[in-house]
Amino acid sequence: MTELSAETKMQFLFALRSKGVTDTRVLEAMEAIDRGRFVRGLFAERAYEDMPLPIACGQTISQPSVVGLMTQALEITPRDKVLEVGTGSGYQAAILSRLARRVYTVDRYRRLVREARELFETLGLVNITAILADGSFGLPDQAPFDRILVTAAAEDPPGPLLAQLRIGGIMVLPVGQSDTVQRLIRVRRTEDGFDYDELNPVRFVPLVEGLGKDG
Ligand code: SAH
């Protein structure tokens, strides 16, 4: 691993700011977590560019600015217990772990969960638990959650996830079909129901039911 140069780091943060990531705590978390650790092989040298990149099991690590915007939209406080659906490389979970008390992250691929766990341990991120599970059902054992982040696109917000959101809680997720336009939406749970607002257009891999076969 080559040491990340100050210039690369500055350009990375500048790109985030220019795309609307302005929350200081989010920027600090993204400065602290080296995306280069989460991208392997051929694409590793492009880790600091603002683009999604391929990871194992045919999945992708999200674009840094999208990670920043989603994290910002969650309005995380240091007391929060957060669920992430779609561990992938573990990058987003690592960012969340800097902002929240506790992070649970689930993925349907055993290999991705294993590799992410290894990285969290290496990086000393002790408040993340990575679990092999179909995240469309949430994580009933640990519910309710203060914040939920879904990093794969569903057609609608999955019912079990809405049910596992604490009153006053926030969920951010991309909705829409994977081959058409998806929108990031934010759901706030109130005493009487759910309030929705639409954020920016995005493109994510689909939320797929059942566990995956590691390839
Ligand atoms: N947040 C990740 C990127 C996620 S890519 C990162 O920071 O790198 C989307 C991930 O969602 C993939 O790893 C995919 O396997 C996972 N996924 C899709 N459907 C799922 C489901 N039903 N349950 C859990 N994970 C799912």
CSV table of C-alpha atoms and ligand atoms in Angstrom, one decimal:
chain,number,residue,atom,x,y,z
A,1,MET,CA,0.0,0.0,0.0
A,2,THR,CA,1.4,3.3,-1.0
A,3,GLU,CA,0.9,6.2,1.3
A,4,LEU,CA,-1.9,8.5,0.2
A,5,SER,CA,-0.5,11.8,-0.9
A,6,ALA,CA,-1.7,15.1,0.6
A,7,GLU,CA,-2.6,16.2,-2.9
A,8,THR,CA,-4.7,13.2,-3.7
A,9,LYS,CA,-6.5,13.5,-0.4
A,10,MET,CA,-7.2,17.2,-1.1
A,11,GLN,CA,-8.6,16.5,-4.6
A,12,PHE,CA,-10.7,13.7,-3.2
A,13,LEU,CA,-12.2,16.1,-0.5
A,14,PHE,CA,-12.6,18.9,-3.1
A,15,ALA,CA,-14.6,16.6,-5.4
A,16,LEU,CA,-16.9,15.7,-2.5
A,17,ARG,CA,-17.5,19.3,-1.6
A,18,SER,CA,-18.2,20.3,-5.2
A,19,LYS,CA,-20.9,17.6,-5.4
A,20,GLY,CA,-22.6,19.0,-2.3
A,21,VAL,CA,-21.1,17.0,0.6
A,22,THR,CA,-20.7,19.9,3.0
A,23,ASP,CA,-21.3,18.4,6.5
A,24,THR,CA,-18.0,18.7,8.4
A,25,ARG,CA,-18.4,15.5,10.4
A,26,VAL,CA,-19.1,13.5,7.2
A,27,LEU,CA,-16.1,15.1,5.4
A,28,GLU,CA,-13.9,14.3,8.5
A,29,ALA,CA,-15.1,10.7,8.4
A,30,MET,CA,-14.4,10.4,4.7
A,31,GLU,CA,-11.0,11.9,5.2
A,32,ALA,CA,-10.2,9.4,8.0
A,33,ILE,CA,-11.3,6.2,6.0
A,34,ASP,CA,-8.9,5.4,3.1
A,35,ARG,CA,-11.1,4.2,0.2
A,36,GLY,CA,-8.0,2.6,-1.3
A,37,ARG,CA,-8.2,-0.2,1.4
A,38,PHE,CA,-11.6,-1.2,0.1
A,39,VAL,CA,-10.8,-1.5,-3.6
A,40,ARG,CA,-8.7,-4.4,-4.7
A,41,GLY,CA,-6.7,-5.5,-7.8
A,42,LEU,CA,-6.9,-3.7,-11.1
A,43,PHE,CA,-9.0,-0.8,-10.0
A,44,ALA,CA,-7.1,0.0,-6.7
A,45,GLU,CA,-5.3,3.0,-8.3
A,46,ARG,CA,-8.6,4.6,-9.2
A,47,ALA,CA,-9.9,4.5,-5.6
A,48,TYR,CA,-9.7,8.3,-5.1
A,49,GLU,CA,-11.6,9.2,-8.2
A,50,ASP,CA,-15.3,10.0,-7.8
A,51,MET,CA,-16.6,6.9,-9.5
A,52,PRO,CA,-18.2,3.6,-8.6
A,53,LEU,CA,-15.7,0.7,-9.1
A,54,PRO,CA,-16.2,-3.1,-9.4
A,55,ILE,CA,-15.7,-5.3,-6.4
A,56,ALA,CA,-16.0,-9.1,-5.9
A,57,CYS,CA,-19.2,-11.1,-6.6
A,58,GLY,CA,-20.2,-8.7,-9.5
A,59,GLN,CA,-21.0,-5.9,-7.1
A,60,THR,CA,-19.8,-2.3,-6.9
A,61,ILE,CA,-18.3,0.1,-4.3
A,62,SER,CA,-20.4,3.2,-4.5
A,63,GLN,CA,-19.2,6.6,-5.9
A,64,PRO,CA,-17.6,8.6,-3.0
A,65,SER,CA,-19.9,11.6,-3.5
A,66,VAL,CA,-22.9,9.4,-3.3
A,67,VAL,CA,-21.6,7.8,-0.1
A,68,GLY,CA,-21.1,11.3,1.2
A,69,LEU,CA,-24.6,12.5,0.2
A,70,MET,CA,-26.3,9.5,1.6
A,71,THR,CA,-24.4,9.7,4.9
A,72,GLN,CA,-25.2,13.4,5.1
A,73,ALA,CA,-28.9,12.8,4.5
A,74,LEU,CA,-29.0,10.3,7.4
A,75,GLU,CA,-28.2,13.1,9.9
A,76,ILE,CA,-26.4,10.6,12.2
A,77,THR,CA,-25.8,11.4,15.8
A,78,PRO,CA,-23.1,9.7,18.0
A,79,ARG,CA,-25.8,7.8,20.0
A,80,ASP,CA,-27.3,6.1,16.9
A,81,LYS,CA,-27.6,2.5,16.1
A,82,VAL,CA,-27.4,2.1,12.3
A,83,LEU,CA,-28.3,-0.7,10.0
A,84,GLU,CA,-26.7,-0.8,6.5
A,85,VAL,CA,-28.2,-3.2,3.9
A,86,GLY,CA,-25.5,-4.0,1.3
A,87,THR,CA,-22.1,-4.3,2.9
A,88,GLY,CA,-20.3,-4.7,-0.4
A,89,SER,CA,-16.7,-3.6,0.2
A,90,GLY,CA,-17.4,-2.3,3.7
A,91,TYR,CA,-16.5,1.2,2.7
A,92,GLN,CA,-19.8,2.8,3.5
A,93,ALA,CA,-20.1,0.9,6.8
A,94,ALA,CA,-16.6,2.2,7.8
A,95,ILE,CA,-17.7,5.8,7.2
A,96,LEU,CA,-20.9,5.2,9.3
A,97,SER,CA,-18.8,3.7,12.1
A,98,ARG,CA,-17.0,7.0,12.6
A,99,LEU,CA,-20.3,8.8,13.1
A,100,ALA,CA,-22.5,6.4,15.0
A,101,ARG,CA,-22.4,4.4,18.2
A,102,ARG,CA,-23.0,1.0,16.5
A,103,VAL,CA,-23.2,-0.2,13.0
A,104,TYR,CA,-24.8,-3.4,11.7
A,105,THR,CA,-24.2,-4.2,8.1
A,106,VAL,CA,-25.6,-7.1,6.1
A,107,ASP,CA,-24.9,-8.6,2.7
A,108,ARG,CA,-26.2,-11.6,0.8
A,109,TYR,CA,-22.7,-12.7,-0.2
A,110,ARG,CA,-20.6,-14.7,2.3
A,111,ARG,CA,-17.4,-13.6,0.7
A,112,LEU,CA,-18.1,-9.9,0.9
A,113,VAL,CA,-19.1,-10.2,4.5
A,114,ARG,CA,-15.9,-12.2,5.4
A,115,GLU,CA,-13.6,-9.7,3.5
A,116,ALA,CA,-15.3,-6.7,5.1
A,117,ARG,CA,-15.0,-8.2,8.6
A,118,GLU,CA,-11.3,-8.8,8.0
A,119,LEU,CA,-10.9,-5.1,7.0
A,120,PHE,CA,-12.8,-3.8,9.9
A,121,GLU,CA,-10.6,-5.8,12.2
A,122,THR,CA,-7.4,-4.6,10.5
A,123,LEU,CA,-8.6,-1.0,10.7
A,124,GLY,CA,-9.6,-1.3,14.3
A,125,LEU,CA,-13.3,-0.4,13.6
A,126,VAL,CA,-14.7,-2.3,16.5
A,127,ASN,CA,-18.2,-0.9,16.5
A,128,ILE,CA,-19.3,-2.6,13.2
A,129,THR,CA,-20.9,-6.1,13.0
A,130,ALA,CA,-21.1,-7.6,9.5
A,131,ILE,CA,-23.7,-10.3,9.1
A,132,LEU,CA,-24.6,-12.7,6.2
A,133,ALA,CA,-28.3,-12.1,5.7
A,134,ASP,CA,-31.0,-11.1,3.3
A,135,GLY,CA,-31.3,-7.5,4.2
A,136,SER,CA,-34.8,-7.0,2.7
A,137,PHE,CA,-36.0,-8.5,6.0
A,138,GLY,CA,-33.8,-6.2,8.0
A,139,LEU,CA,-32.2,-7.5,11.2
A,140,PRO,CA,-35.2,-8.2,13.6
A,141,ASP,CA,-32.9,-9.3,16.4
A,142,GLN,CA,-31.3,-5.8,16.7
A,143,ALA,CA,-34.3,-3.7,15.8
A,144,PRO,CA,-35.4,-0.9,16.1
A,145,PHE,CA,-32.7,1.2,14.4
A,146,ASP,CA,-32.2,4.9,14.7
A,147,ARG,CA,-31.0,5.0,11.1
A,148,ILE,CA,-31.2,2.6,8.2
A,149,LEU,CA,-29.2,3.0,4.9
A,150,VAL,CA,-29.9,0.7,2.0
A,151,THR,CA,-27.2,0.7,-0.7
A,152,ALA,CA,-29.0,-1.4,-3.3
A,153,ALA,CA,-32.1,-0.3,-5.2
A,154,ALA,CA,-35.5,-1.7,-4.4
A,155,GLU,CA,-38.7,-0.8,-6.2
A,156,ASP,CA,-40.3,0.4,-3.0
A,157,PRO,CA,-39.0,0.7,0.6
A,158,PRO,CA,-39.2,-2.8,2.0
A,159,GLY,CA,-41.9,-3.2,4.7
A,160,PRO,CA,-39.7,-4.9,7.2
A,161,LEU,CA,-37.2,-2.1,7.1
A,162,LEU,CA,-39.9,0.5,7.6
A,163,ALA,CA,-41.1,-1.5,10.6
A,164,GLN,CA,-37.6,-1.7,12.1
A,165,LEU,CA,-37.1,2.1,12.0
A,166,ARG,CA,-37.5,3.8,15.4
A,167,ILE,CA,-40.0,6.6,15.7
A,168,GLY,CA,-38.0,9.7,15.0
A,169,GLY,CA,-35.6,7.6,12.9
A,170,ILE,CA,-34.4,8.2,9.3
A,171,MET,CA,-33.9,5.8,6.4
A,172,VAL,CA,-32.2,6.6,3.2
A,173,LEU,CA,-32.5,4.4,0.2
A,174,PRO,CA,-32.4,4.3,-3.6
A,175,VAL,CA,-35.8,3.4,-5.2
A,176,GLY,CA,-36.6,2.5,-8.8
A,177,GLN,CA,-35.7,-0.3,-11.2
A,178,SER,CA,-32.0,-0.9,-11.7
A,179,ASP,CA,-32.2,-0.3,-15.5
A,180,THR,CA,-34.1,2.9,-15.2
A,181,VAL,CA,-33.8,6.1,-13.2
A,182,GLN,CA,-33.5,5.6,-9.5
A,183,ARG,CA,-34.0,8.3,-6.9
A,184,LEU,CA,-32.5,8.5,-3.5
A,185,ILE,CA,-35.3,9.0,-1.0
A,186,ARG,CA,-35.3,9.8,2.7
A,187,VAL,CA,-38.0,8.4,5.0
A,188,ARG,CA,-38.6,9.9,8.4
A,189,ARG,CA,-40.7,7.9,10.8
A,190,THR,CA,-43.0,10.1,12.9
A,191,GLU,CA,-45.6,9.3,15.6
A,192,ASP,CA,-48.3,9.0,13.0
A,193,GLY,CA,-46.5,7.5,10.0
A,194,PHE,CA,-43.8,8.2,7.5
A,195,ASP,CA,-42.7,11.4,5.7
A,196,TYR,CA,-40.9,11.0,2.4
A,197,ASP,CA,-38.6,13.4,0.6
A,198,GLU,CA,-36.8,12.9,-2.7
A,199,LEU,CA,-33.1,13.6,-3.0
A,200,ASN,CA,-30.8,13.2,-6.0
A,201,PRO,CA,-31.0,10.7,-8.9
A,202,VAL,CA,-28.6,7.7,-8.4
A,203,ARG,CA,-27.7,4.3,-9.9
A,204,PHE,CA,-27.3,1.3,-7.7
A,205,VAL,CA,-27.2,-2.5,-8.2
A,206,PRO,CA,-30.5,-4.1,-7.4
A,207,LEU,CA,-31.7,-5.4,-4.0
A,208,VAL,CA,-32.0,-9.1,-4.6
A,209,GLU,CA,-33.9,-11.5,-2.4
A,210,GLY,CA,-32.3,-14.6,-0.9
A,211,LEU,CA,-28.6,-15.3,-0.2
A,212,GLY,CA,-26.1,-15.2,-3.1
A,213,LYS,CA,-23.8,-17.9,-4.4
A,214,ASP,CA,-20.2,-16.8,-4.0
A,215,GLY,CA,-18.4,-16.8,-7.4
B,1,SAH,N1,-22.2,-0.2,0.5
B,1,SAH,C1,-21.3,-0.9,-0.4
B,1,SAH,C2,-21.8,-1.0,-1.8
B,1,SAH,C3,-23.0,-1.8,-1.9
B,1,SAH,S1,-23.2,-2.6,-3.5
B,1,SAH,C4,-19.9,-0.3,-0.3
B,1,SAH,O1,-19.7,0.6,0.5
B,1,SAH,O2,-19.0,-0.9,-0.9
B,1,SAH,C5,-24.7,-3.3,-3.1
B,1,SAH,C6,-24.6,-4.5,-2.2
B,1,SAH,O3,-25.9,-4.9,-1.8
B,1,SAH,C7,-24.0,-5.8,-2.8
B,1,SAH,O4,-22.8,-6.2,-2.1
B,1,SAH,C8,-25.1,-6.8,-2.8
B,1,SAH,O5,-24.6,-8.1,-2.6
B,1,SAH,C9,-25.9,-6.3,-1.7
B,1,SAH,N2,-27.3,-6.8,-1.7
B,1,SAH,C10,-28.2,-6.8,-2.7
B,1,SAH,N3,-29.4,-7.3,-2.3
B,1,SAH,C11,-29.2,-7.6,-0.9
B,1,SAH,C12,-30.1,-8.2,0.1
B,1,SAH,N4,-31.3,-8.5,-0.2
B,1,SAH,N5,-29.6,-8.3,1.3
B,1,SAH,C13,-28.3,-8.0,1.6
B,1,SAH,N6,-27.5,-7.4,0.7
B,1,SAH,C14,-27.9,-7.3,-0.5
